[in-house]
Amino acid sequence: MKESFRGQCNLHIYFAEQYLKQLGSADSEEWGGHFHRATSESLTWQLLLAYQCHLADVLEQQPKFGISAPQGQFNARSFVEVDLPPEIVELADRELHSPWLSSLVNYSFLQTAAASPAGVIASDAGSTRRASVDYADCLAELKSLIARHRATLMEY
C-alpha cells in the first residue's frame, strides 16, 4: 500500500487520541511525576505532525499551485508563494488568530532552567509557565478542520 500524507495524518490523529485517553486515566505520580508532561508533549507532537501532514495533503491534492511540502518542520506561515491554496491562506491566518492553533504551532518543547521556577528543567512545575494547550479542544478543532478541508478538496 502506498503511503500518503492523508494516511499519515490519520495515524497521528489516532495516536493523539490514545495519548489524550492516557492523560485522563493515568496516575499523576507515574514515572516519578513526569508522566503528565511526557504524555502531554507526546500528544502535542502527534497533533503537530497531523497538522503538517494535513498541510502536505492539501498541497498534494491541489497540484495546480505547484507547491510541495518543504523538508523539516513547517506550518502554513512558512509558505511565501503569492498564489497559495485557499486552505493554506486560511490556516496561516488561523495560526496567528486562533488560540488553539496558535498554541499548537508555537508550543515550546525545549525548556531552559531560566524558564522554569527554581531553575528546575525536567519537572511538571515548569509547565505552569508554558502556554496552556486545551488538548481535547485542540484535537476536536483539528479533526473538524481536516474533515472540512477534505470535503472541500473532493470538489476539485
mmCIF file with all atom_site columns, C-alpha atoms in Angstrom:
data_model
loop_
_atom_site.group_PDB
_atom_site.id
_atom_site.type_symbol
_atom_site.label_atom_id
_atom_site.label_alt_id
_atom_site.label_comp_id
_atom_site.label_asym_id
_atom_site.label_entity_id
_atom_site.label_seq_id
_atom_site.pdbx_PDB_ins_code
_atom_site.Cartn_x
_atom_site.Cartn_y
_atom_site.Cartn_z
_atom_site.occupancy
_atom_site.B_iso_or_equiv
_atom_site.pdbx_formal_charge
_atom_site.auth_seq_id
_atom_site.auth_comp_id
_atom_site.auth_asym_id
_atom_site.auth_atom_id
_atom_site.pdbx_PDB_model_num
ATOM 1   C CA . MET A 1 1   ? 0.000   0.000  0.000  1.00 0.00 ? 1   MET A CA 1
ATOM 2   C CA . LYS A 1 2   ? 1.309   3.421  -0.938 1.00 0.00 ? 2   LYS A CA 1
ATOM 3   C CA . GLU A 1 3   ? 1.987   5.734  1.969  1.00 0.00 ? 3   GLU A CA 1
ATOM 4   C CA . SER A 1 4   ? 0.180   9.050  1.763  1.00 0.00 ? 4   SER A CA 1
ATOM 5   C CA . PHE A 1 5   ? 0.096   12.310 3.686  1.00 0.00 ? 5   PHE A CA 1
ATOM 6   C CA . ARG A 1 6   ? -3.597  11.705 4.364  1.00 0.00 ? 6   ARG A CA 1
ATOM 7   C CA . GLY A 1 7   ? -2.846  8.272  5.820  1.00 0.00 ? 7   GLY A CA 1
ATOM 8   C CA . GLN A 1 8   ? -0.047  9.700  7.954  1.00 0.00 ? 8   GLN A CA 1
ATOM 9   C CA . CYS A 1 9   ? -2.383  12.433 9.178  1.00 0.00 ? 9   CYS A CA 1
ATOM 10  C CA . ASN A 1 10  ? -4.991  9.851  10.165 1.00 0.00 ? 10  ASN A CA 1
ATOM 11  C CA . LEU A 1 11  ? -2.357  7.825  12.015 1.00 0.00 ? 11  LEU A CA 1
ATOM 12  C CA . HIS A 1 12  ? -1.130  10.835 14.006 1.00 0.00 ? 12  HIS A CA 1
ATOM 13  C CA . ILE A 1 13  ? -4.710  11.768 14.899 1.00 0.00 ? 13  ILE A CA 1
ATOM 14  C CA . TYR A 1 14  ? -5.235  8.204  16.159 1.00 0.00 ? 14  TYR A CA 1
ATOM 15  C CA . PHE A 1 15  ? -2.083  8.378  18.313 1.00 0.00 ? 15  PHE A CA 1
ATOM 16  C CA . ALA A 1 16  ? -3.140  11.795 19.657 1.00 0.00 ? 16  ALA A CA 1
ATOM 17  C CA . GLU A 1 17  ? -6.488  10.300 20.686 1.00 0.00 ? 17  GLU A CA 1
ATOM 18  C CA . GLN A 1 18  ? -4.687  7.491  22.510 1.00 0.00 ? 18  GLN A CA 1
ATOM 19  C CA . TYR A 1 19  ? -2.434  9.930  24.391 1.00 0.00 ? 19  TYR A CA 1
ATOM 20  C CA . LEU A 1 20  ? -5.465  12.030 25.339 1.00 0.00 ? 20  LEU A CA 1
ATOM 21  C CA . LYS A 1 21  ? -7.121  8.937  26.835 1.00 0.00 ? 21  LYS A CA 1
ATOM 22  C CA . GLN A 1 22  ? -3.945  8.207  28.795 1.00 0.00 ? 22  GLN A CA 1
ATOM 23  C CA . LEU A 1 23  ? -3.837  11.743 30.188 1.00 0.00 ? 23  LEU A CA 1
ATOM 24  C CA . GLY A 1 24  ? -7.265  11.306 31.702 1.00 0.00 ? 24  GLY A CA 1
ATOM 25  C CA . SER A 1 25  ? -6.716  7.867  33.167 1.00 0.00 ? 25  SER A CA 1
ATOM 26  C CA . ALA A 1 26  ? -3.137  7.777  34.439 1.00 0.00 ? 26  ALA A CA 1
ATOM 27  C CA . ASP A 1 27  ? -1.883  8.372  37.937 1.00 0.00 ? 27  ASP A CA 1
ATOM 28  C CA . SER A 1 28  ? -0.043  11.692 38.118 1.00 0.00 ? 28  SER A CA 1
ATOM 29  C CA . GLU A 1 29  ? 2.736   10.055 40.160 1.00 0.00 ? 29  GLU A CA 1
ATOM 30  C CA . GLU A 1 30  ? 3.705   7.611  37.404 1.00 0.00 ? 30  GLU A CA 1
ATOM 31  C CA . TRP A 1 31  ? 7.240   7.981  36.075 1.00 0.00 ? 31  TRP A CA 1
ATOM 32  C CA . GLY A 1 32  ? 8.295   9.903  39.152 1.00 0.00 ? 32  GLY A CA 1
ATOM 33  C CA . GLY A 1 33  ? 5.707   12.599 38.497 1.00 0.00 ? 33  GLY A CA 1
ATOM 34  C CA . HIS A 1 34  ? 6.777   13.175 34.900 1.00 0.00 ? 34  HIS A CA 1
ATOM 35  C CA . PHE A 1 35  ? 4.041   11.145 33.227 1.00 0.00 ? 35  PHE A CA 1
ATOM 36  C CA . HIS A 1 36  ? 1.723   14.089 32.577 1.00 0.00 ? 36  HIS A CA 1
ATOM 37  C CA . ARG A 1 37  ? 4.422   16.164 30.920 1.00 0.00 ? 37  ARG A CA 1
ATOM 38  C CA . ALA A 1 38  ? 5.747   13.267 28.829 1.00 0.00 ? 38  ALA A CA 1
ATOM 39  C CA . THR A 1 39  ? 2.268   12.270 27.696 1.00 0.00 ? 39  THR A CA 1
ATOM 40  C CA . SER A 1 40  ? 1.062   15.808 27.012 1.00 0.00 ? 40  SER A CA 1
ATOM 41  C CA . GLU A 1 41  ? 4.180   16.608 24.985 1.00 0.00 ? 41  GLU A CA 1
ATOM 42  C CA . SER A 1 42  ? 3.782   13.364 23.039 1.00 0.00 ? 42  SER A CA 1
ATOM 43  C CA . LEU A 1 43  ? 0.166   14.343 22.384 1.00 0.00 ? 43  LEU A CA 1
ATOM 44  C CA . THR A 1 44  ? 1.241   17.815 21.252 1.00 0.00 ? 44  THR A CA 1
ATOM 45  C CA . TRP A 1 45  ? 3.842   16.304 18.940 1.00 0.00 ? 45  TRP A CA 1
ATOM 46  C CA . GLN A 1 46  ? 1.266   13.976 17.369 1.00 0.00 ? 46  GLN A CA 1
ATOM 47  C CA . LEU A 1 47  ? -1.087  16.928 16.813 1.00 0.00 ? 47  LEU A CA 1
ATOM 48  C CA . LEU A 1 48  ? 1.708   18.914 15.174 1.00 0.00 ? 48  LEU A CA 1
ATOM 49  C CA . LEU A 1 49  ? 2.595   16.004 12.912 1.00 0.00 ? 49  LEU A CA 1
ATOM 50  C CA . ALA A 1 50  ? -1.064  15.542 11.962 1.00 0.00 ? 50  ALA A CA 1
ATOM 51  C CA . TYR A 1 51  ? -1.287  19.260 11.165 1.00 0.00 ? 51  TYR A CA 1
ATOM 52  C CA . GLN A 1 52  ? 1.840   19.169 8.992  1.00 0.00 ? 52  GLN A CA 1
ATOM 53  C CA . CYS A 1 53  ? 0.611   16.061 7.177  1.00 0.00 ? 53  CYS A CA 1
ATOM 54  C CA . HIS A 1 54  ? -2.692  17.812 6.558  1.00 0.00 ? 54  HIS A CA 1
ATOM 55  C CA . LEU A 1 55  ? -0.865  20.811 5.081  1.00 0.00 ? 55  LEU A CA 1
ATOM 56  C CA . ALA A 1 56  ? 1.149   18.490 2.839  1.00 0.00 ? 56  ALA A CA 1
ATOM 57  C CA . ASP A 1 57  ? -2.038  16.667 1.817  1.00 0.00 ? 57  ASP A CA 1
ATOM 58  C CA . VAL A 1 58  ? -3.709  19.959 0.868  1.00 0.00 ? 58  VAL A CA 1
ATOM 59  C CA . LEU A 1 59  ? -0.731  20.829 -1.320 1.00 0.00 ? 59  LEU A CA 1
ATOM 60  C CA . GLU A 1 60  ? -0.640  17.378 -2.902 1.00 0.00 ? 60  GLU A CA 1
ATOM 61  C CA . GLN A 1 61  ? -4.372  17.451 -3.656 1.00 0.00 ? 61  GLN A CA 1
ATOM 62  C CA . GLN A 1 62  ? -4.042  20.786 -5.440 1.00 0.00 ? 62  GLN A CA 1
ATOM 63  C CA . PRO A 1 63  ? -1.215  20.310 -7.959 1.00 0.00 ? 63  PRO A CA 1
ATOM 64  C CA . LYS A 1 64  ? -2.277  23.376 -9.953 1.00 0.00 ? 64  LYS A CA 1
ATOM 65  C CA . PHE A 1 65  ? -0.416  25.543 -7.408 1.00 0.00 ? 65  PHE A CA 1
ATOM 66  C CA . GLY A 1 66  ? 2.848   23.652 -7.976 1.00 0.00 ? 66  GLY A CA 1
ATOM 67  C CA . ILE A 1 67  ? 3.867   23.773 -4.327 1.00 0.00 ? 67  ILE A CA 1
ATOM 68  C CA . SER A 1 68  ? 5.282   20.800 -2.485 1.00 0.00 ? 68  SER A CA 1
ATOM 69  C CA . ALA A 1 69  ? 5.764   20.291 1.228  1.00 0.00 ? 69  ALA A CA 1
ATOM 70  C CA . PRO A 1 70  ? 9.119   21.606 2.435  1.00 0.00 ? 70  PRO A CA 1
ATOM 71  C CA . GLN A 1 71  ? 11.668  19.453 4.231  1.00 0.00 ? 71  GLN A CA 1
ATOM 72  C CA . GLY A 1 72  ? 11.698  19.562 8.025  1.00 0.00 ? 72  GLY A CA 1
ATOM 73  C CA . GLN A 1 73  ? 9.274   21.352 10.293 1.00 0.00 ? 73  GLN A CA 1
ATOM 74  C CA . PHE A 1 74  ? 6.866   23.835 8.731  1.00 0.00 ? 74  PHE A CA 1
ATOM 75  C CA . ASN A 1 75  ? 3.496   25.471 9.159  1.00 0.00 ? 75  ASN A CA 1
ATOM 76  C CA . ALA A 1 76  ? 1.130   27.425 6.912  1.00 0.00 ? 76  ALA A CA 1
ATOM 77  C CA . ARG A 1 77  ? 3.038   30.676 7.508  1.00 0.00 ? 77  ARG A CA 1
ATOM 78  C CA . SER A 1 78  ? 6.194   29.017 6.111  1.00 0.00 ? 78  SER A CA 1
ATOM 79  C CA . PHE A 1 79  ? 4.962   29.433 2.545  1.00 0.00 ? 79  PHE A CA 1
ATOM 80  C CA . VAL A 1 80  ? 5.943   32.640 0.770  1.00 0.00 ? 80  VAL A CA 1
ATOM 81  C CA . GLU A 1 81  ? 4.399   31.943 -2.626 1.00 0.00 ? 81  GLU A CA 1
ATOM 82  C CA . VAL A 1 82  ? 1.984   34.577 -3.869 1.00 0.00 ? 82  VAL A CA 1
ATOM 83  C CA . ASP A 1 83  ? -0.559  32.088 -5.180 1.00 0.00 ? 83  ASP A CA 1
ATOM 84  C CA . LEU A 1 84  ? -1.493  29.681 -2.381 1.00 0.00 ? 84  LEU A CA 1
ATOM 85  C CA . PRO A 1 85  ? -4.402  27.277 -1.996 1.00 0.00 ? 85  PRO A CA 1
ATOM 86  C CA . PRO A 1 86  ? -7.232  28.959 -0.049 1.00 0.00 ? 86  PRO A CA 1
ATOM 87  C CA . GLU A 1 87  ? -6.927  26.359 2.723  1.00 0.00 ? 87  GLU A CA 1
ATOM 88  C CA . ILE A 1 88  ? -3.283  27.330 3.318  1.00 0.00 ? 88  ILE A CA 1
ATOM 89  C CA . VAL A 1 89  ? -4.198  31.034 3.385  1.00 0.00 ? 89  VAL A CA 1
ATOM 90  C CA . GLU A 1 90  ? -6.944  30.271 5.914  1.00 0.00 ? 90  GLU A CA 1
ATOM 91  C CA . LEU A 1 91  ? -4.578  28.246 8.105  1.00 0.00 ? 91  LEU A CA 1
ATOM 92  C CA . ALA A 1 92  ? -1.860  30.908 8.013  1.00 0.00 ? 92  ALA A CA 1
ATOM 93  C CA . ASP A 1 93  ? -4.409  33.387 9.372  1.00 0.00 ? 93  ASP A CA 1
ATOM 94  C CA . ARG A 1 94  ? -5.640  30.894 11.971 1.00 0.00 ? 94  ARG A CA 1
ATOM 95  C CA . GLU A 1 95  ? -2.072  30.263 13.147 1.00 0.00 ? 95  GLU A CA 1
ATOM 96  C CA . LEU A 1 96  ? -1.979  33.906 14.208 1.00 0.00 ? 96  LEU A CA 1
ATOM 97  C CA . HIS A 1 97  ? -5.515  34.460 15.458 1.00 0.00 ? 97  HIS A CA 1
ATOM 98  C CA . SER A 1 98  ? -6.968  31.134 16.577 1.00 0.00 ? 98  SER A CA 1
ATOM 99  C CA . PRO A 1 99  ? -5.912  30.341 20.173 1.00 0.00 ? 99  PRO A CA 1
ATOM 100 C CA . TRP A 1 100 ? -5.962  26.555 19.769 1.00 0.00 ? 100 TRP A CA 1
ATOM 101 C CA . LEU A 1 101 ? -3.848  26.540 16.590 1.00 0.00 ? 101 LEU A CA 1
ATOM 102 C CA . SER A 1 102 ? -1.536  29.306 17.746 1.00 0.00 ? 102 SER A CA 1
ATOM 103 C CA . SER A 1 103 ? -0.782  27.441 20.985 1.00 0.00 ? 103 SER A CA 1
ATOM 104 C CA . LEU A 1 104 ? -0.126  24.277 18.995 1.00 0.00 ? 104 LEU A CA 1
ATOM 105 C CA . VAL A 1 105 ? 2.264   25.671 16.361 1.00 0.00 ? 105 VAL A CA 1
ATOM 106 C CA . ASN A 1 106 ? 4.071   27.870 18.904 1.00 0.00 ? 106 ASN A CA 1
ATOM 107 C CA . TYR A 1 107 ? 4.468   25.196 21.566 1.00 0.00 ? 107 TYR A CA 1
ATOM 108 C CA . SER A 1 108 ? 7.938   25.280 23.091 1.00 0.00 ? 108 SER A CA 1
ATOM 109 C CA . PHE A 1 109 ? 9.117   21.749 23.765 1.00 0.00 ? 109 PHE A CA 1
ATOM 110 C CA . LEU A 1 110 ? 12.571  22.747 24.929 1.00 0.00 ? 110 LEU A CA 1
ATOM 111 C CA . GLN A 1 111 ? 12.584  24.278 28.372 1.00 0.00 ? 111 GLN A CA 1
ATOM 112 C CA . THR A 1 112 ? 15.555  26.001 29.952 1.00 0.00 ? 112 THR A CA 1
ATOM 113 C CA . ALA A 1 113 ? 16.354  26.339 33.630 1.00 0.00 ? 113 ALA A CA 1
ATOM 114 C CA . ALA A 1 114 ? 15.729  30.089 33.395 1.00 0.00 ? 114 ALA A CA 1
ATOM 115 C CA . ALA A 1 115 ? 12.202  29.487 32.098 1.00 0.00 ? 115 ALA A CA 1
ATOM 116 C CA . SER A 1 116 ? 11.116  27.295 34.988 1.00 0.00 ? 116 SER A CA 1
ATOM 117 C CA . PRO A 1 117 ? 10.644  28.109 38.677 1.00 0.00 ? 117 PRO A CA 1
ATOM 118 C CA . ALA A 1 118 ? 13.624  27.333 40.903 1.00 0.00 ? 118 ALA A CA 1
ATOM 119 C CA . GLY A 1 119 ? 15.806  26.585 37.879 1.00 0.00 ? 119 GLY A CA 1
ATOM 120 C CA . VAL A 1 120 ? 14.438  23.056 37.500 1.00 0.00 ? 120 VAL A CA 1
ATOM 121 C CA . ILE A 1 121 ? 14.268  21.855 33.908 1.00 0.00 ? 121 ILE A CA 1
ATOM 122 C CA . ALA A 1 122 ? 12.677  18.407 33.984 1.00 0.00 ? 122 ALA A CA 1
ATOM 123 C CA . SER A 1 123 ? 9.659   18.952 36.143 1.00 0.00 ? 123 SER A CA 1
ATOM 124 C CA . ASP A 1 124 ? 5.975   19.491 35.682 1.00 0.00 ? 124 ASP A CA 1
ATOM 125 C CA . ALA A 1 125 ? 6.335   22.632 37.792 1.00 0.00 ? 125 ALA A CA 1
ATOM 126 C CA . GLY A 1 126 ? 7.853   24.345 34.760 1.00 0.00 ? 126 GLY A CA 1
ATOM 127 C CA . SER A 1 127 ? 4.748   23.613 32.738 1.00 0.00 ? 127 SER A CA 1
ATOM 128 C CA . THR A 1 128 ? 2.775   26.219 34.676 1.00 0.00 ? 128 THR A CA 1
ATOM 129 C CA . ARG A 1 129 ? 4.625   28.983 32.842 1.00 0.00 ? 129 ARG A CA 1
ATOM 130 C CA . ARG A 1 130 ? 4.080   27.438 29.408 1.00 0.00 ? 130 ARG A CA 1
ATOM 131 C CA . ALA A 1 131 ? 1.376   28.400 27.007 1.00 0.00 ? 131 ALA A CA 1
ATOM 132 C CA . SER A 1 132 ? -1.509  26.198 28.023 1.00 0.00 ? 132 SER A CA 1
ATOM 133 C CA . VAL A 1 133 ? -2.992  23.872 25.462 1.00 0.00 ? 133 VAL A CA 1
ATOM 134 C CA . ASP A 1 134 ? -6.514  22.525 25.829 1.00 0.00 ? 134 ASP A CA 1
ATOM 135 C CA . TYR A 1 135 ? -5.770  19.144 24.293 1.00 0.00 ? 135 TYR A CA 1
ATOM 136 C CA . ALA A 1 136 ? -9.345  17.928 23.909 1.00 0.00 ? 136 ALA A CA 1
ATOM 137 C CA . ASP A 1 137 ? -10.378 21.198 22.263 1.00 0.00 ? 137 ASP A CA 1
ATOM 138 C CA . CYS A 1 138 ? -7.284  21.238 20.053 1.00 0.00 ? 138 CYS A CA 1
ATOM 139 C CA . LEU A 1 139 ? -7.877  17.663 18.893 1.00 0.00 ? 139 LEU A CA 1
ATOM 140 C CA . ALA A 1 140 ? -11.562 18.309 18.187 1.00 0.00 ? 140 ALA A CA 1
ATOM 141 C CA . GLU A 1 141 ? -10.820 21.548 16.300 1.00 0.00 ? 141 GLU A CA 1
ATOM 142 C CA . LEU A 1 142 ? -8.079  19.911 14.240 1.00 0.00 ? 142 LEU A CA 1
ATOM 143 C CA . LYS A 1 143 ? -10.278 16.941 13.322 1.00 0.00 ? 143 LYS A CA 1
ATOM 144 C CA . SER A 1 144 ? -13.115 19.285 12.340 1.00 0.00 ? 144 SER A CA 1
ATOM 145 C CA . LEU A 1 145 ? -10.811 21.456 10.245 1.00 0.00 ? 145 LEU A CA 1
ATOM 146 C CA . ILE A 1 146 ? -9.307  18.434 8.483  1.00 0.00 ? 146 ILE A CA 1
ATOM 147 C CA . ALA A 1 147 ? -12.758 16.987 7.723  1.00 0.00 ? 147 ALA A CA 1
ATOM 148 C CA . ARG A 1 148 ? -13.971 20.325 6.318  1.00 0.00 ? 148 ARG A CA 1
ATOM 149 C CA . HIS A 1 149 ? -10.878 20.765 4.143  1.00 0.00 ? 149 HIS A CA 1
ATOM 150 C CA . ARG A 1 150 ? -11.090 17.193 2.859  1.00 0.00 ? 150 ARG A CA 1
ATOM 151 C CA . ALA A 1 151 ? -14.716 17.690 1.897  1.00 0.00 ? 151 ALA A CA 1
ATOM 152 C CA . THR A 1 152 ? -13.739 20.864 0.018  1.00 0.00 ? 152 THR A CA 1
ATOM 153 C CA . LEU A 1 153 ? -10.807 19.142 -1.692 1.00 0.00 ? 153 LEU A CA 1
ATOM 154 C CA . MET A 1 154 ? -13.126 16.452 -3.032 1.00 0.00 ? 154 MET A CA 1
ATOM 155 C CA . GLU A 1 155 ? -14.835 19.159 -5.087 1.00 0.00 ? 155 GLU A CA 1
ATOM 156 C CA . TYR A 1 156 ? -11.646 19.864 -7.095 1.00 0.00 ? 156 TYR A CA 1
#
